PDB file of C-alpha atoms in Angstrom:
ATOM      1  CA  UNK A  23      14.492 -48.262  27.798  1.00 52.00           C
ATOM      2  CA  UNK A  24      17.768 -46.087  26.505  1.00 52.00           C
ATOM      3  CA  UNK A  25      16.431 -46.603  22.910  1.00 50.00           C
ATOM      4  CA  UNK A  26      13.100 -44.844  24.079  1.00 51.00           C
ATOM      5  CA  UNK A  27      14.569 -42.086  25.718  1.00 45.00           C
ATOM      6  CA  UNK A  28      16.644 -41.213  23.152  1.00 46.00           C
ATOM      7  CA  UNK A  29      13.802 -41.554  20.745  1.00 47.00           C
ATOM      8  CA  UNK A  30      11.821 -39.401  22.582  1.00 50.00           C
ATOM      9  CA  UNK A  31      14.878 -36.593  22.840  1.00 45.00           C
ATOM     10  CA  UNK A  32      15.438 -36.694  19.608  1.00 48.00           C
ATOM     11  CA  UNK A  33      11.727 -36.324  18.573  1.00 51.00           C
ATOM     12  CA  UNK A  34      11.684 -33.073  20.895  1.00 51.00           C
ATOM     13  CA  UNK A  35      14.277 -31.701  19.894  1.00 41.00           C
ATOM     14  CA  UNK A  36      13.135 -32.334  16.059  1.00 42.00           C
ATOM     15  CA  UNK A  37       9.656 -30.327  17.189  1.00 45.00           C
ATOM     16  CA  UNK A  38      11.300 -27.551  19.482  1.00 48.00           C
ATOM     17  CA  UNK A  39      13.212 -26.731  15.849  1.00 41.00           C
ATOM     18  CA  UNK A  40      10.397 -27.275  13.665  1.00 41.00           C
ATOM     19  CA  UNK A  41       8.601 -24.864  15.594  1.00 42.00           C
ATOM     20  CA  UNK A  42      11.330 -22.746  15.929  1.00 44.00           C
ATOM     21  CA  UNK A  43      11.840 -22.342  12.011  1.00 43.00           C
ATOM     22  CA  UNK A  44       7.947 -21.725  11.886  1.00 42.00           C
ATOM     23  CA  UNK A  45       8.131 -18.527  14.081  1.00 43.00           C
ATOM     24  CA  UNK A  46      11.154 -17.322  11.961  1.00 41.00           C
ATOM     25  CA  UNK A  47       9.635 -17.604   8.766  1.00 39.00           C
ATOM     26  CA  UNK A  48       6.483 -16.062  10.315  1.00 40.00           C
ATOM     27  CA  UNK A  49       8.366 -13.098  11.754  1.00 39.00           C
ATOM     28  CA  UNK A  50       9.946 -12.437   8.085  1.00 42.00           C
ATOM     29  CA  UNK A  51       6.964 -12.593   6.195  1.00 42.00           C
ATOM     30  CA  UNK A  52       5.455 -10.208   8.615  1.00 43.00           C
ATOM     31  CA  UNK A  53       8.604  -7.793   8.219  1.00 44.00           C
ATOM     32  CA  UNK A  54       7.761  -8.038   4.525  1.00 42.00           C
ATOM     33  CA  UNK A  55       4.859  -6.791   5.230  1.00 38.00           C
ATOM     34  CA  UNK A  56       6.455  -3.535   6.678  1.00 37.00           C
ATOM     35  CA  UNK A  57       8.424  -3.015   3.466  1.00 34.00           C
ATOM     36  CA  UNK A  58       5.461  -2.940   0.961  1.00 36.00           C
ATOM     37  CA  UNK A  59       5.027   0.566  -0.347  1.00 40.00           C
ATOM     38  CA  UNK A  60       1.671   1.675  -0.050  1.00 40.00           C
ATOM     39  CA  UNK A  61       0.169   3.072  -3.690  1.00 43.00           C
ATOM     40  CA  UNK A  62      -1.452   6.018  -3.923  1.00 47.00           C
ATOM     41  CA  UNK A  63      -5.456   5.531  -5.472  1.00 49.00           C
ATOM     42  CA  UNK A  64      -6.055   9.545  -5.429  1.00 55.00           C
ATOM     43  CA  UNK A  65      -3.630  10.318  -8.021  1.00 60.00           C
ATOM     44  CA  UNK A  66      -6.169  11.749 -11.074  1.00 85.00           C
ATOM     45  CA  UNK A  67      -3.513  11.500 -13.873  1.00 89.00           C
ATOM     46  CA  UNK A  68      -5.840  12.991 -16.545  1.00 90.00           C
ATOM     47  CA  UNK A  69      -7.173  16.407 -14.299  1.00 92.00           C
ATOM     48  CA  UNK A  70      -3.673  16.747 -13.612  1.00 94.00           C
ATOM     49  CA  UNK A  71      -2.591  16.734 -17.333  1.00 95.00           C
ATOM     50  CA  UNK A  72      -5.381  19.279 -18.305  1.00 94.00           C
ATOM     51  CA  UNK A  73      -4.723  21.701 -15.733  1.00 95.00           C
ATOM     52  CA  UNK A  74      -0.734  22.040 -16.991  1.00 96.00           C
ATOM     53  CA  UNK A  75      -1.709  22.597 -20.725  1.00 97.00           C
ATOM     54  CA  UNK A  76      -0.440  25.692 -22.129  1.00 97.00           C
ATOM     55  CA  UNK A  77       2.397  27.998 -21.753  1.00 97.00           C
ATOM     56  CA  UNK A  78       4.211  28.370 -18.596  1.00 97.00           C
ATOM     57  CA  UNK A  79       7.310  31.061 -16.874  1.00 96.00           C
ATOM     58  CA  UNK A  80       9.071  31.174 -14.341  1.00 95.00           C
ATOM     59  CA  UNK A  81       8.430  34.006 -11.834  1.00 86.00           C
ATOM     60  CA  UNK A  82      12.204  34.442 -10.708  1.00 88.00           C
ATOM     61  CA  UNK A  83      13.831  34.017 -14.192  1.00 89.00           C
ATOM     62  CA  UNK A  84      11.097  34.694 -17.496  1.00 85.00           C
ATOM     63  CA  UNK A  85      13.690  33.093 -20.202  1.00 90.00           C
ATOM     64  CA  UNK A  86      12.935  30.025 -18.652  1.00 94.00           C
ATOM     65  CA  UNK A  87       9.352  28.595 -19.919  1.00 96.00           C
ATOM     66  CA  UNK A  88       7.393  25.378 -19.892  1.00 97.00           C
ATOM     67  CA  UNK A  89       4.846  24.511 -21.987  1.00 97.00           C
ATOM     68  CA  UNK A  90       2.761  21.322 -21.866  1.00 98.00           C
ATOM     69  CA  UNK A  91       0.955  19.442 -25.070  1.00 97.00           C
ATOM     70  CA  UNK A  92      -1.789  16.674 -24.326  1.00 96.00           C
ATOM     71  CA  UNK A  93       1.182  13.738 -22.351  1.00 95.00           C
ATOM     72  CA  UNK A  94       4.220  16.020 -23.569  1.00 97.00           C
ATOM     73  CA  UNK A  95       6.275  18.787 -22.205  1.00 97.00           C
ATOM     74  CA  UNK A  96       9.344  20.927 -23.071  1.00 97.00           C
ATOM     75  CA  UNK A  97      11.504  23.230 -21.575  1.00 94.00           C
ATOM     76  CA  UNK A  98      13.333  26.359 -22.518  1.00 94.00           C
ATOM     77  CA  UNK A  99      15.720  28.560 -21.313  1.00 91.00           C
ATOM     78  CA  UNK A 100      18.986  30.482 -22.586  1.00 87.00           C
ATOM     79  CA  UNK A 101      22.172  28.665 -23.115  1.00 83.00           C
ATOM     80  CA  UNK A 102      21.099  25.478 -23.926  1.00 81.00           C
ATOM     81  CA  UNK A 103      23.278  23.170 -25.969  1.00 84.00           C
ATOM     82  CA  UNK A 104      20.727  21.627 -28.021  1.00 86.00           C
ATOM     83  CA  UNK A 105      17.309  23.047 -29.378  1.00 91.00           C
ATOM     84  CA  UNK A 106      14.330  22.259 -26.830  1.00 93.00           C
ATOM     85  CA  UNK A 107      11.561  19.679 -27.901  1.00 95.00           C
ATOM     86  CA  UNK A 108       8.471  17.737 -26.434  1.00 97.00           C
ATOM     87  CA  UNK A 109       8.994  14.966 -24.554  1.00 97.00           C
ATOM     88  CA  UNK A 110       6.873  12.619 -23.108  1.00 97.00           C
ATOM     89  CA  UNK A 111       5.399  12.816 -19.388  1.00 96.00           C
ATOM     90  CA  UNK A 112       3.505  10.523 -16.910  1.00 94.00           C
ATOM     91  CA  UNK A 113       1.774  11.510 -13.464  1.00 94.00           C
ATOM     92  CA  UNK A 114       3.186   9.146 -10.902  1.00 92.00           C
ATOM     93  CA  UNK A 115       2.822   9.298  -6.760  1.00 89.00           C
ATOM     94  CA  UNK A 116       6.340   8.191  -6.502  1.00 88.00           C
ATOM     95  CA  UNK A 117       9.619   8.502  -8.974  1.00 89.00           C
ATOM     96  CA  UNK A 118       9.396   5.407 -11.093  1.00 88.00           C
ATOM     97  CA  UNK A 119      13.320   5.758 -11.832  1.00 86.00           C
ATOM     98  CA  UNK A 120      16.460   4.394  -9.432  1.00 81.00           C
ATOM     99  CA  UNK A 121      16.478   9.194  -8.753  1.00 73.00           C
ATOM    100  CA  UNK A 122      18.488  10.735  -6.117  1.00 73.00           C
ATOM    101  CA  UNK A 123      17.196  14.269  -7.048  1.00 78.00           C
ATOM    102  CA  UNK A 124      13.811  13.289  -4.797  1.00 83.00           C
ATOM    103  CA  UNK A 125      14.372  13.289  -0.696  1.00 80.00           C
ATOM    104  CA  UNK A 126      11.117  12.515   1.434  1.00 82.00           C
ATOM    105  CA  UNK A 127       8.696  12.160  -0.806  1.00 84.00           C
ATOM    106  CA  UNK A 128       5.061  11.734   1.049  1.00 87.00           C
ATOM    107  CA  UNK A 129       2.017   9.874  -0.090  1.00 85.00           C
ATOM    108  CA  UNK A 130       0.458  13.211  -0.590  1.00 88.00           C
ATOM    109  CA  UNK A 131       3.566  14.590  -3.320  1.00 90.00           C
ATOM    110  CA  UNK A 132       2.516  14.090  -7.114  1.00 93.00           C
ATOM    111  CA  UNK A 133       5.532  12.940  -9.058  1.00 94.00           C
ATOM    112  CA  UNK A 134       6.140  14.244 -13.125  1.00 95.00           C
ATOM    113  CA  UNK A 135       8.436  11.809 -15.232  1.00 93.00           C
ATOM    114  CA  UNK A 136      10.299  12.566 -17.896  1.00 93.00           C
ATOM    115  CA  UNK A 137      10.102   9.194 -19.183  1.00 88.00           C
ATOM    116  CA  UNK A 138      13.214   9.608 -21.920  1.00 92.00           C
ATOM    117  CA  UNK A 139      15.600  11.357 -19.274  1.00 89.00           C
ATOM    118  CA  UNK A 140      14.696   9.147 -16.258  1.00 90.00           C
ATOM    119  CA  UNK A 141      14.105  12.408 -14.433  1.00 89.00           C
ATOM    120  CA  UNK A 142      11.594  12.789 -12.135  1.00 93.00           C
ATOM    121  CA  UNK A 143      10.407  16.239 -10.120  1.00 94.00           C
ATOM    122  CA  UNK A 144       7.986  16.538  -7.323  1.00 95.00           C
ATOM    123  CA  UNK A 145       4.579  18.907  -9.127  1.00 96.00           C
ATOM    124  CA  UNK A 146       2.113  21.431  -7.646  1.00 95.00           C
ATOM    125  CA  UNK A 147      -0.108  23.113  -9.080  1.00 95.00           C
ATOM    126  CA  UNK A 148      -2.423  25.660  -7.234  1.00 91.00           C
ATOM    127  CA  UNK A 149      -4.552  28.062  -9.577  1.00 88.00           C
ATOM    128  CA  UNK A 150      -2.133  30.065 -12.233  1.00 94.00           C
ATOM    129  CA  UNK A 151       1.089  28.812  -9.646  1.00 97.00           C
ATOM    130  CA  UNK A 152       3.196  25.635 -11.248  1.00 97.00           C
ATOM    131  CA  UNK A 153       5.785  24.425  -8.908  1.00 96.00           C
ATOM    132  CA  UNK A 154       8.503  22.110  -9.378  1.00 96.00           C
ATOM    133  CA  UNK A 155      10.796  21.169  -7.143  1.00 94.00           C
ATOM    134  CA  UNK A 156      13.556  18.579  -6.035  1.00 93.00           C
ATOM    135  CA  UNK A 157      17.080  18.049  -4.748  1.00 90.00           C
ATOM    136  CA  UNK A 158      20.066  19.332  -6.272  1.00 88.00           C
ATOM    137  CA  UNK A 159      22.871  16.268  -5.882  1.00 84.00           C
ATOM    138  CA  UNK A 160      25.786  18.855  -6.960  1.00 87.00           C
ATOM    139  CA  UNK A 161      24.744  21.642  -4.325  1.00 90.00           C
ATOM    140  CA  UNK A 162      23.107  18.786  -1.769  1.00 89.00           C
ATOM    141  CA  UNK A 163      20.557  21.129  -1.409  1.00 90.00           C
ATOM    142  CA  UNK A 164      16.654  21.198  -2.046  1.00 91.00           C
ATOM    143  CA  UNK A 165      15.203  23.554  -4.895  1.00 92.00           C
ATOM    144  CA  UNK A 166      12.002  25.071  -5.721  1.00 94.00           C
ATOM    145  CA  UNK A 167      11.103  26.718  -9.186  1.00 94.00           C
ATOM    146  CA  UNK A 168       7.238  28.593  -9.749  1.00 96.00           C
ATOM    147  CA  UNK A 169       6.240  29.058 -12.576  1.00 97.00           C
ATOM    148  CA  UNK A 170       3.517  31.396 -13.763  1.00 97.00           C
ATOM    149  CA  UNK A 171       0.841  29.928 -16.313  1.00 96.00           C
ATOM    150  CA  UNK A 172       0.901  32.720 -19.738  1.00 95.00           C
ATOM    151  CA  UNK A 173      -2.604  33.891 -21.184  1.00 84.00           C
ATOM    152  CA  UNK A 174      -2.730  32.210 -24.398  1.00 66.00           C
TER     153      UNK A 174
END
């Protein structure tokens, strides 16, 4: 009879932890869920890229210009160490690179990516109005820059 009963204790116990590694595993994968970032699908990459073509200024400050070629762009200003060139660009919905010059960026932001400087900006672009902006890690504060798109 005591070889029973402790059969039958230890085969309960063995299913209470069976079942309570089940509902573990279950509540992890289901806080994995939670995690998974959610991709963006309205991103049009190519509209996007046509619409910044050409020669751009900044409203605040006009030494400082942009100008965008097919998937390249480069930037000039005054005072720069080294002569400005094209580099390449993508279109993303979120920073592609480890950044910490993006805070809260929402599903709705459009992300450029300076693919050879790991530098990413949040991009808007409304009519003949560019706007970058980002954060500033040295000031820890946010910044905006418009720039004005140039009659070519």
């Amino acid at each position: 009879m005591r070889i029973k009963y402790k059969i039958s204790l230890s085969s309960i116990l063995l299913a209470i932890l069976l079942v309570s590694c089940k509902n573990k595993t279950s509540e992890a994968d289901s806080g994995n869920n939670k995690s998974i970032k959610v991709e963006r699908t309205d991103i049009q990459s190519s509209e996007i890229i046509k619409r910044l073509q050409g020669s751009w200024k900044e409203a605040e400050y006009p030494f400082r210009k942009i100008e965008f070629k097919n998937s390249t762009v480069k930037f000039t200003e005054e005072g720069l160490l080294e002569a400005p060139r094209f580099k390449a660009f993508k279109i993303y919905a979120e920073c592609p690179f480890d950044n910490n010059n993006i805070k809260n960026v929402k599903i709705t932001d459009t992300i450029i990516s300076i693919t050879e400087d790991k530098h990413c900006e949040k991009l808007k672009i409304s009519n003949n109005t560019l706007t970058l902006s980002g954060y500033n890690a040295t000031t820890k504060s946010d910044y905006e820059m418009e720039y004005k798109k140039q009659n070519e």
